[in-house]
Short mmCIF file of C-alpha atoms and ligand atoms in Angstrom, two decimals:
data_model
loop_
_atom_site.label_atom_id
_atom_site.label_comp_id
_atom_site.label_asym_id
_atom_site.label_seq_id
_atom_site.Cartn_x
_atom_site.Cartn_y
_atom_site.Cartn_z
CA MET A 1 45.10 8.74 -11.53
CA LYS A 2 44.89 12.54 -11.27
CA GLN A 3 43.73 14.14 -8.04
CA GLY A 4 40.20 15.43 -8.24
CA THR A 5 38.89 12.94 -10.81
CA PHE A 6 35.70 11.07 -9.88
CA ALA A 7 37.58 7.84 -9.14
CA SER A 8 40.05 9.47 -6.77
CA ARG A 9 37.43 11.21 -4.60
CA PRO A 10 36.96 9.66 -1.19
CA ARG A 11 33.65 7.74 -1.22
CA LYS A 12 30.89 8.95 1.04
CA ARG A 13 29.81 6.09 3.29
CA ARG A 14 26.09 5.50 2.88
CA PRO A 15 24.34 3.92 5.84
CA LYS A 16 23.10 0.41 4.98
CA LYS A 17 19.34 0.18 4.41
CA GLY A 18 17.76 -0.55 7.77
CA ALA A 19 21.00 0.24 9.64
CA LYS A 20 20.50 2.24 12.82
CA SER A 21 22.01 5.73 12.90
CA PRO A 22 23.80 6.58 16.13
CA GLN A 23 21.59 7.69 19.00
CA ASP A 24 21.99 11.30 20.04
CA GLY A 25 20.87 10.82 23.64
CA ARG A 26 20.17 14.44 24.72
CA LYS A 27 16.94 15.16 26.60
CA ILE A 28 14.65 17.92 25.39
CA ASP A 29 11.44 19.58 26.62
CA ALA A 30 9.08 20.73 23.90
CA GLU A 31 5.55 21.38 22.75
CA VAL A 32 4.39 19.47 19.66
CA GLU A 33 3.47 21.90 16.85
CA THR A 34 1.88 19.94 14.03
CA ILE A 35 1.59 16.47 12.47
CA GLY A 36 4.02 15.37 9.74
CA GLY A 37 3.48 13.17 6.72
CA GLN A 38 4.29 9.92 8.55
CA GLY A 39 1.93 10.72 11.43
CA ASP A 40 4.58 11.91 13.91
CA GLY A 41 4.15 15.11 15.89
CA LEU A 42 6.72 17.67 14.72
CA VAL A 43 8.86 19.86 16.97
CA HIS A 44 11.28 22.59 15.88
CA LEU A 45 13.88 23.54 18.47
CA ASP A 46 17.02 25.65 17.99
CA GLY A 47 16.82 25.22 14.22
CA ALA A 48 16.50 21.41 14.40
CA LEU A 49 13.52 19.21 13.52
CA TYR A 50 12.31 16.37 15.77
CA PHE A 51 9.73 13.64 15.12
CA ALA A 52 7.59 12.69 18.12
CA PRO A 53 5.59 9.50 17.42
CA ASP A 54 2.11 9.17 18.96
CA THR A 55 1.78 12.84 19.84
CA VAL A 56 -0.63 15.59 18.77
CA PRO A 57 -0.21 19.37 18.53
CA GLY A 58 -0.29 20.90 22.00
CA ASP A 59 1.19 17.83 23.75
CA ARG A 60 3.93 19.01 26.14
CA ILE A 61 6.68 16.41 26.29
CA THR A 62 10.09 15.50 27.62
CA ALA A 63 11.96 13.07 25.38
CA ARG A 64 15.35 11.66 24.50
CA VAL A 65 16.79 12.52 21.09
CA GLY A 66 17.17 9.30 19.13
CA ALA A 67 18.39 8.37 15.68
CA ALA A 68 18.68 10.81 12.77
CA ARG A 69 15.99 10.32 10.14
CA GLY A 70 14.45 12.27 7.26
CA GLY A 71 16.21 15.58 7.95
CA GLY A 72 15.58 15.46 11.69
CA HIS A 73 15.79 13.17 14.73
CA VAL A 74 13.24 10.73 16.12
CA LEU A 75 12.31 11.34 19.76
CA GLU A 76 12.22 8.36 22.11
CA ASP A 77 11.13 7.62 25.69
CA ILE A 78 8.52 10.35 25.34
CA VAL A 79 6.86 11.47 28.58
CA ARG A 80 3.74 13.62 28.15
CA HIS A 81 3.15 16.31 30.80
CA GLU A 82 0.13 17.87 29.15
CA ASP A 83 -2.20 16.58 26.42
CA GLY A 84 -3.05 18.55 23.29
CA PRO A 85 -6.77 19.21 22.61
CA THR A 86 -7.11 16.67 19.76
CA ARG A 87 -5.72 13.68 21.68
CA ILE A 88 -8.08 10.72 22.17
CA ARG A 89 -7.66 7.22 23.57
CA PRO A 90 -6.69 4.67 20.88
CA PHE A 91 -9.22 1.86 20.43
CA CYS A 92 -6.53 -0.84 20.06
CA GLY A 93 -4.28 -1.88 22.94
CA HIS A 94 -1.35 -2.28 20.51
CA ALA A 95 -1.51 1.31 19.18
CA GLY A 96 1.87 2.95 19.58
CA ALA A 97 3.77 -0.34 19.59
CA CYS A 98 2.39 -1.85 16.37
CA GLY A 99 3.62 -0.22 13.16
CA GLY A 100 0.33 -0.85 11.34
CA CYS A 101 -1.35 2.27 12.75
CA VAL A 102 0.14 5.68 13.44
CA ALA A 103 -2.92 7.81 14.07
CA GLN A 104 -5.38 6.16 16.44
CA HIS A 105 -4.61 8.79 19.10
CA MET A 106 -5.97 11.68 16.96
CA SER A 107 -9.56 12.94 17.21
CA ASP A 108 -11.71 12.13 14.18
CA ALA A 109 -11.68 15.74 12.94
CA ALA A 110 -7.90 16.10 13.40
CA TYR A 111 -7.32 12.74 11.70
CA ARG A 112 -9.43 13.61 8.65
CA LEU A 113 -7.77 17.00 8.33
CA TRP A 114 -4.30 15.41 8.53
CA LYS A 115 -5.09 12.89 5.78
CA VAL A 116 -6.51 15.52 3.44
CA GLU A 117 -3.65 17.94 4.19
CA ARG A 118 -1.16 15.28 3.10
CA ILE A 119 -2.64 15.53 -0.39
CA GLY A 120 -2.95 19.33 -0.27
CA GLU A 121 0.68 19.77 0.76
CA ALA A 122 1.94 17.47 -2.02
CA LEU A 123 -0.10 19.43 -4.58
CA THR A 124 1.04 22.79 -3.20
CA ARG A 125 4.68 21.72 -3.55
CA ARG A 126 3.98 21.23 -7.28
CA GLY A 127 2.11 24.52 -7.64
CA LEU A 128 -1.32 22.80 -7.81
CA GLY A 129 -2.65 23.83 -4.39
CA ASP A 130 -5.86 25.47 -5.64
CA VAL A 131 -7.69 22.25 -6.63
CA GLU A 132 -10.84 21.45 -4.68
CA ILE A 133 -10.34 18.38 -2.46
CA GLU A 134 -13.63 16.67 -1.59
CA PRO A 135 -14.33 15.36 1.94
CA LEU A 136 -12.43 12.20 2.94
CA VAL A 137 -14.25 8.95 2.12
CA THR A 138 -13.61 6.57 5.02
CA THR A 139 -13.68 2.78 5.26
CA PRO A 140 -14.95 0.94 8.36
CA LEU A 141 -13.05 -1.11 10.93
CA GLY A 142 -12.93 -4.82 10.12
CA ALA A 143 -12.85 -4.13 6.37
CA ARG A 144 -9.26 -5.07 5.47
CA ARG A 145 -9.53 -8.22 3.39
CA ARG A 146 -5.81 -8.50 2.69
CA LEU A 147 -2.81 -8.25 5.00
CA THR A 148 0.75 -9.46 5.36
CA LEU A 149 1.73 -10.95 8.72
CA SER A 150 5.30 -11.64 9.85
CA ALA A 151 6.36 -14.54 12.07
CA VAL A 152 9.65 -14.82 13.94
CA ARG A 153 10.99 -17.03 16.74
CA ARG A 154 12.82 -15.51 19.70
CA GLY A 155 13.86 -17.58 22.70
CA GLY A 156 11.73 -20.54 21.61
CA LYS A 157 8.53 -18.48 21.25
CA VAL A 158 6.95 -17.61 17.92
CA SER A 159 5.57 -14.08 17.55
CA LEU A 160 3.14 -13.33 14.74
CA GLY A 161 1.82 -9.92 13.77
CA PHE A 162 2.95 -6.67 12.16
CA ASN A 163 6.36 -5.04 12.47
CA ALA A 164 6.85 -2.49 15.21
CA ARG A 165 7.09 1.08 13.98
CA ARG A 166 10.51 1.80 12.42
CA ALA A 167 11.82 -1.57 13.58
CA HIS A 168 12.10 -5.13 12.36
CA ARG A 169 10.72 -6.44 15.68
CA VAL A 170 7.41 -8.30 15.25
CA VAL A 171 4.58 -7.21 17.56
CA ASP A 172 2.73 -10.36 18.64
CA LEU A 173 -1.00 -9.95 17.92
CA GLU A 174 -4.15 -11.98 18.54
CA GLY A 175 -6.01 -10.04 15.83
CA CYS A 176 -6.40 -6.56 14.39
CA PRO A 177 -9.51 -4.36 14.65
CA LEU A 178 -8.95 -3.18 11.08
CA ALA A 179 -8.87 -6.66 9.58
CA ALA A 180 -11.78 -8.83 8.41
CA PRO A 181 -12.88 -11.23 11.18
CA ALA A 182 -12.10 -14.24 8.92
CA LEU A 183 -8.44 -13.12 8.83
CA CYS A 184 -8.28 -12.38 12.56
CA ALA A 185 -9.51 -15.91 13.27
CA LEU A 186 -6.33 -17.23 11.61
CA PHE A 187 -3.80 -15.32 13.76
CA ALA A 188 -3.58 -17.90 16.59
CA PRO A 189 -3.70 -21.00 14.33
CA LEU A 190 -1.02 -19.46 12.10
CA ARG A 191 1.24 -18.86 15.09
CA ASP A 192 0.94 -22.56 15.96
CA LEU A 193 1.52 -23.49 12.32
CA PHE A 194 4.74 -21.45 12.16
CA ALA A 195 5.93 -23.14 15.38
CA ALA A 196 5.25 -26.52 13.74
CA LEU A 197 7.00 -25.45 10.51
CA ALA A 198 9.99 -24.34 12.58
CA ARG A 199 10.11 -27.81 14.17
CA GLU A 200 10.14 -29.25 10.64
CA GLY A 201 13.13 -27.09 9.68
CA LEU A 202 11.84 -23.63 8.69
CA ALA A 203 14.37 -21.02 9.86
CA LEU A 204 12.45 -18.43 11.85
CA ASP A 205 15.39 -16.46 13.23
CA LYS A 206 14.53 -13.89 10.54
CA ALA A 207 10.88 -13.02 9.93
CA VAL A 208 8.92 -15.08 7.40
CA GLN A 209 5.78 -13.54 5.86
CA VAL A 210 2.35 -14.78 4.96
CA LEU A 211 0.03 -12.77 2.68
CA LEU A 212 -3.59 -13.48 3.61
CA THR A 213 -6.56 -12.58 1.42
CA ALA A 214 -10.21 -13.06 2.28
CA CYS A 215 -11.50 -13.59 -1.27
CA ASP A 216 -15.11 -13.90 -2.36
CA GLY A 217 -14.28 -17.55 -2.97
CA GLY A 218 -12.58 -18.31 0.38
CA LEU A 219 -9.26 -17.67 2.10
CA ASP A 220 -6.00 -17.51 0.19
CA ALA A 221 -2.55 -17.69 1.86
CA VAL A 222 0.83 -17.13 0.23
CA PHE A 223 3.85 -17.90 2.45
CA ARG A 224 7.05 -16.03 1.61
CA ALA A 225 10.32 -17.50 2.84
CA SER A 226 13.88 -17.74 1.55
CA CYS A 227 13.73 -21.55 1.30
CA ALA A 228 11.44 -24.11 -0.31
CA PRO A 229 9.22 -26.20 2.02
CA ASN A 230 10.40 -29.78 2.69
CA LEU A 231 7.97 -32.72 2.58
CA ASN A 232 7.00 -32.48 6.25
CA MET A 233 6.40 -28.76 5.95
CA ARG A 234 4.19 -29.37 2.91
CA GLN A 235 2.14 -31.88 4.87
CA ARG A 236 1.68 -29.35 7.70
CA LEU A 237 0.45 -26.80 5.19
CA VAL A 238 -1.97 -29.28 3.61
CA ASP A 239 -3.35 -30.24 7.05
CA PHE A 240 -3.68 -26.58 8.01
CA ALA A 241 -5.61 -25.76 4.81
CA ALA A 242 -8.00 -28.65 5.43
CA ARG A 243 -8.53 -27.86 9.13
CA PHE A 244 -9.15 -24.12 8.65
CA ASP A 245 -10.91 -24.42 5.29
CA LEU A 246 -8.41 -22.39 3.26
CA ALA A 247 -9.25 -22.28 -0.44
CA ARG A 248 -5.58 -22.24 -1.48
CA VAL A 249 -2.13 -22.27 0.13
CA SER A 250 0.96 -21.30 -1.88
CA TRP A 251 4.64 -20.89 -1.10
CA ASP A 252 7.01 -18.34 -2.63
CA ASN A 253 10.65 -19.14 -1.93
CA ALA A 254 11.91 -15.89 -3.49
CA ASP A 255 13.67 -17.66 -6.39
CA GLY A 256 11.89 -15.43 -8.90
CA ALA A 257 9.70 -18.25 -10.26
CA GLY A 258 6.62 -16.99 -8.37
CA PRO A 259 4.51 -18.81 -5.77
CA GLU A 260 3.96 -22.58 -6.01
CA ALA A 261 0.49 -23.86 -5.13
CA ILE A 262 0.86 -26.36 -2.27
CA VAL A 263 -2.85 -27.15 -2.00
CA VAL A 264 -5.92 -25.85 -3.86
CA HIS A 265 -9.28 -26.86 -2.40
CA ARG A 266 -11.17 -24.47 -4.63
CA GLU A 267 -10.23 -21.54 -6.82
CA PRO A 268 -10.15 -18.26 -4.87
CA TYR A 269 -11.87 -15.54 -6.86
CA MET A 270 -13.00 -11.95 -6.64
CA THR A 271 -16.18 -10.51 -8.14
CA PHE A 272 -15.83 -7.23 -10.01
CA ALA A 273 -19.05 -5.61 -11.29
CA GLY A 274 -20.71 -9.03 -11.30
CA THR A 275 -17.88 -10.89 -13.06
CA ARG A 276 -15.82 -13.54 -11.25
CA VAL A 277 -12.05 -13.24 -11.69
CA ALA A 278 -9.73 -16.00 -10.42
CA LEU A 279 -7.20 -14.48 -7.99
CA PRO A 280 -3.64 -14.87 -9.33
CA GLN A 281 -1.22 -15.77 -6.52
CA GLY A 282 0.45 -12.60 -5.27
CA GLY A 283 -1.42 -10.31 -7.69
CA PHE A 284 -2.51 -6.84 -6.60
CA LEU A 285 -5.90 -6.42 -4.92
CA GLN A 286 -7.43 -3.32 -3.32
CA ALA A 287 -7.17 -3.72 0.46
CA SER A 288 -10.91 -3.63 1.15
CA ALA A 289 -14.15 -4.13 -0.76
CA GLU A 290 -15.35 -0.76 0.59
CA GLY A 291 -12.22 1.02 -0.68
CA GLU A 292 -12.55 -0.67 -4.06
CA ARG A 293 -16.21 0.38 -4.31
CA ALA A 294 -15.38 3.98 -3.36
CA ILE A 295 -12.58 4.17 -5.95
CA THR A 296 -14.75 2.56 -8.64
CA ALA A 297 -17.58 5.04 -7.95
CA ALA A 298 -15.17 8.00 -7.99
CA ILE A 299 -13.78 6.84 -11.36
CA ALA A 300 -17.22 6.11 -12.84
CA ARG A 301 -18.59 9.59 -12.17
CA ARG A 302 -15.59 11.11 -13.98
CA VAL A 303 -15.71 8.95 -17.11
CA GLY A 304 -19.43 9.20 -17.92
CA GLY A 305 -19.95 9.64 -21.67
CA ALA A 306 -16.66 7.96 -22.60
CA ALA A 307 -16.58 6.36 -26.06
CA ARG A 308 -13.35 4.31 -25.78
CA ILE A 309 -11.37 3.84 -22.58
CA ALA A 310 -7.70 2.94 -22.05
CA GLU A 311 -7.19 1.58 -18.54
CA LEU A 312 -3.50 1.49 -17.58
CA TYR A 313 -2.09 -0.51 -14.63
CA CYS A 314 -5.39 -2.43 -14.57
CA GLY A 315 -4.26 -5.35 -12.37
CA MET A 316 -6.74 -8.22 -12.65
CA GLY A 317 -9.59 -5.87 -13.43
CA SER A 318 -10.86 -4.32 -10.17
CA PHE A 319 -12.27 -1.41 -12.23
CA THR A 320 -12.20 -2.88 -15.74
CA PHE A 321 -15.57 -4.66 -15.58
CA ALA A 322 -17.31 -1.55 -14.23
CA LEU A 323 -15.66 0.55 -16.96
CA ALA A 324 -16.79 -1.94 -19.63
CA GLN A 325 -20.40 -1.13 -18.65
CA ILE A 326 -19.70 2.41 -19.92
CA ALA A 327 -17.54 1.83 -23.04
CA PRO A 328 -15.10 -0.66 -24.61
CA VAL A 329 -11.91 -0.93 -22.55
CA PHE A 330 -8.31 -1.57 -23.58
CA ALA A 331 -6.72 -2.75 -20.31
CA VAL A 332 -2.92 -2.78 -19.85
CA GLU A 333 -0.93 -4.31 -16.98
CA GLY A 334 2.64 -5.50 -16.38
CA PHE A 335 1.88 -8.60 -14.26
CA ALA A 336 1.10 -11.33 -16.82
CA PRO A 337 -0.91 -13.68 -14.52
CA ALA A 338 -3.28 -10.80 -13.71
CA VAL A 339 -3.86 -10.09 -17.42
CA ARG A 340 -4.50 -13.78 -18.11
CA ALA A 341 -7.03 -13.94 -15.25
CA LEU A 342 -8.75 -10.81 -16.54
CA GLU A 343 -8.90 -12.08 -20.13
CA ARG A 344 -10.26 -15.48 -19.05
CA ALA A 345 -12.94 -13.85 -16.89
CA ALA A 346 -13.96 -11.44 -19.66
CA GLY A 347 -14.18 -14.34 -22.14
CA ARG A 348 -16.29 -16.49 -19.78
CA ALA A 349 -18.63 -13.55 -19.14
CA GLY A 350 -19.07 -12.91 -22.88
CA LEU A 351 -17.28 -9.57 -22.56
CA GLY A 352 -14.54 -10.32 -25.09
CA GLY A 353 -15.91 -7.62 -27.38
CA MET A 354 -15.88 -5.01 -24.64
CA ILE A 355 -12.54 -5.80 -22.95
CA ARG A 356 -9.18 -6.29 -24.64
CA ALA A 357 -6.11 -6.72 -22.45
CA GLU A 358 -2.34 -6.56 -22.97
CA VAL A 359 0.72 -7.38 -20.86
CA ARG A 360 3.09 -4.45 -21.05
CA ASP A 361 5.67 -2.66 -18.94
CA LEU A 362 4.30 0.86 -18.95
CA ASP A 363 7.42 2.38 -17.41
CA ARG A 364 9.60 1.15 -20.26
CA ALA A 365 7.02 1.21 -23.01
CA PRO A 366 4.23 3.65 -22.17
CA LEU A 367 1.34 3.97 -24.60
CA ASP A 368 2.53 6.64 -27.05
CA ALA A 369 0.62 9.49 -28.67
CA ARG A 370 -0.22 7.41 -31.76
CA GLU A 371 -1.71 4.59 -29.66
CA LEU A 372 -3.48 7.02 -27.35
CA LYS A 373 -5.30 8.62 -30.31
CA ARG A 374 -7.79 5.73 -30.21
CA PHE A 375 -9.11 6.70 -26.77
CA ASP A 376 -11.08 9.70 -25.59
CA THR A 377 -10.72 8.61 -21.94
CA VAL A 378 -7.76 7.21 -20.01
CA VAL A 379 -7.79 5.79 -16.47
CA PHE A 380 -4.46 5.03 -14.81
CA ASP A 381 -3.70 3.51 -11.40
CA PRO A 382 0.06 3.03 -11.05
CA PRO A 383 2.01 1.62 -8.09
CA ARG A 384 3.47 3.96 -5.42
CA ALA A 385 6.28 5.08 -7.72
CA GLY A 386 3.71 6.71 -9.99
CA ALA A 387 3.70 6.82 -13.79
CA ALA A 388 6.10 9.58 -14.86
CA ALA A 389 6.87 8.12 -18.31
CA GLN A 390 3.21 7.34 -19.06
CA ALA A 391 2.09 10.76 -17.78
CA ALA A 392 4.57 12.43 -20.14
CA ALA A 393 3.09 10.51 -23.08
CA LEU A 394 -0.47 11.28 -21.92
CA ALA A 395 0.35 14.97 -21.62
CA HIS A 396 1.02 15.06 -25.37
CA GLY A 397 -1.98 12.87 -26.23
CA ALA A 398 -5.49 13.97 -27.14
CA ALA A 399 -7.63 12.19 -24.52
CA ARG A 400 -10.54 14.40 -23.48
CA THR A 401 -10.65 12.99 -19.96
CA ILE A 402 -7.94 11.45 -17.80
CA VAL A 403 -8.67 9.89 -14.42
CA ALA A 404 -5.76 9.16 -12.08
CA VAL A 405 -5.96 6.78 -9.13
CA SER A 406 -3.04 6.97 -6.70
CA CYS A 407 -1.89 5.66 -3.33
CA ASN A 408 0.96 8.18 -3.10
CA PRO A 409 0.19 11.92 -3.05
CA ALA A 410 3.83 12.85 -3.80
CA THR A 411 4.13 10.88 -7.05
CA PHE A 412 0.55 11.76 -7.97
CA ALA A 413 1.37 15.49 -7.64
CA ARG A 414 4.48 15.00 -9.79
CA ASP A 415 2.47 13.21 -12.52
CA ALA A 416 -0.38 15.74 -12.22
CA ARG A 417 2.11 18.55 -12.84
CA ILE A 418 3.25 16.80 -16.02
CA LEU A 419 -0.37 16.56 -17.24
CA VAL A 420 -1.16 20.18 -16.33
CA ASP A 421 1.98 21.40 -18.12
CA GLY A 422 0.79 19.41 -21.15
CA GLY A 423 -2.53 21.27 -21.30
CA TYR A 424 -4.84 19.46 -18.86
CA ALA A 425 -6.83 21.04 -16.03
CA LEU A 426 -6.91 19.20 -12.71
CA GLN A 427 -10.60 19.46 -11.97
CA SER A 428 -11.49 17.57 -8.81
CA LEU A 429 -10.04 15.14 -6.32
CA THR A 430 -11.62 12.50 -4.05
CA PRO A 431 -9.48 11.34 -1.09
CA ILE A 432 -10.21 7.77 0.05
CA ASP A 433 -9.00 6.43 3.38
CA GLN A 434 -8.52 2.78 2.53
CA PHE A 435 -5.58 2.24 4.91
CA ALA A 436 -7.29 3.69 7.95
CA TYR A 437 -5.00 5.00 10.72
CA SER A 438 -1.85 4.46 8.65
CA ALA A 439 0.04 7.27 6.92
CA HIS A 440 -1.27 6.11 3.54
CA VAL A 441 -4.09 7.80 1.64
CA GLU A 442 -5.61 6.98 -1.75
CA LEU A 443 -7.10 9.43 -4.19
CA VAL A 444 -9.00 9.64 -7.46
CA ALA A 445 -8.56 12.76 -9.58
CA GLY A 446 -10.08 13.95 -12.84
CA PHE A 447 -8.30 15.93 -15.57
CA ALA A 448 -9.88 17.55 -18.63
CA LYS A 449 -8.14 18.71 -21.81
CA LYS A 450 -8.23 22.53 -21.90
C1 SAM B 1 -2.00 0.10 -7.55
S1 SAM B 1 -2.05 -1.38 -8.49
C2 SAM B 1 -3.58 -1.16 -9.32
C3 SAM B 1 -4.15 -2.37 -9.97
C4 SAM B 1 -5.64 -2.28 -10.34
N1 SAM B 1 -5.98 -1.02 -10.92
C5 SAM B 1 -6.50 -2.56 -9.13
O1 SAM B 1 -7.07 -1.61 -8.58
O2 SAM B 1 -6.61 -3.71 -8.73
C6 SAM B 1 -0.83 -1.08 -9.68
C7 SAM B 1 -0.72 -2.14 -10.74
O3 SAM B 1 0.34 -1.74 -11.61
C8 SAM B 1 1.06 -2.88 -12.01
N2 SAM B 1 2.39 -2.42 -12.43
C9 SAM B 1 3.45 -2.10 -11.66
N3 SAM B 1 4.47 -1.66 -12.41
C10 SAM B 1 4.04 -1.72 -13.70
C11 SAM B 1 4.63 -1.41 -14.95
N4 SAM B 1 5.88 -0.93 -15.01
N5 SAM B 1 3.92 -1.58 -16.07
C12 SAM B 1 2.66 -2.05 -16.02
N6 SAM B 1 2.04 -2.37 -14.88
C13 SAM B 1 2.72 -2.22 -13.73
C14 SAM B 1 1.04 -3.79 -10.81
O4 SAM B 1 1.23 -5.14 -11.17
C15 SAM B 1 -0.35 -3.53 -10.24
O5 SAM B 1 -1.29 -4.43 -10.76
#
């Protein structure tokens, strides 16, 4: 093979996902300047960028330079000599250690500003910085109705909780102030259950997950492990469900076949705009009822007067039933069990004439201009990766109004740019803080055809 061809070039070694980069080890003194997108304080020193977790602007610190990450280095063993003016005392004793929250140490005003600026910065990077961003809509403590806990055994003791920040270590928790009390009440019993499952043969040297949902129709638990449960493990799960009144317990052994129901005492369901929808195992659900209500209201006030609505990435219908009170809805979603649940619920509620649903991969087969002609209004709520292909098709469509829901300002800004370049005006944006104290922020935005 000739020198210089692609095949003869020495391969760059990529670090394995999750692999630790080498520690730098130097000590630095610095003052924190601002807050970055992941909630770390940012420091620039001698042309280099450093991330200082759990700090605020004005904090004076001494720290050790740790691993390289995201164009800079993470600071470790941080000692604060002086506190910045926006620092407050976190309300949870696990703040700093637990990876679930990154911003409990910020004053309310600084926190709100940081969340909204995350959206503003993403828009500015795409040349859309002049849109009006409304005040942040917040959700209360204790509102999270869905969470994923990890369990792992170290030295004979089972830890159960969330992962530590930037680490696979599990922080052992008795509860979480952000989570619904019904979920917190399960932390200790679940820890005991995992210990019992380990005695029955479940390997807990690597973390095993359980997805908990406090549904309108009771508690739902989906265990996620790399093996199927044996008979004794199944019995433990059945006993646990009976003792703690779980509506349903399922097990997903990552073989691609989806979760298997181990025990169903009653069907877990959610109620959307008065209609009951059976919860498909592992299907998407907004993290809190308050967040869902805020998003639904923000959509509804942008689609008033719609004649025919296309709702893309509809899940099991969190917004569909509210939209169907305005106009007929064509709802599209890639996860088939969610579409089946939505269709069944619509049929039972006598809404078959108002709601039609389709299973479709919108990344591979977005609704095209011909199909979009039938709708004057489109609502889309894609996963974190956004909806680049669908946005490109929408940009050439004729919908009068487009409403975007997003949990990722960066991909939203990319898709918004596509729509604006296609002749839409980005009119208004509502930020919604559904994942309080994390680096995530949701938004609802309205576009109008110019
Ligand atoms: C952020 S969730 C929103 C769901 C729904 N709007 C809700 O609020 O409950 C994104 C949805 O997009 C679906 N999805 C992901 N990739 C998809 C694809 N390529 N095509 C269609 N749907 C997809 C997921 O299954 C999920 O239900």
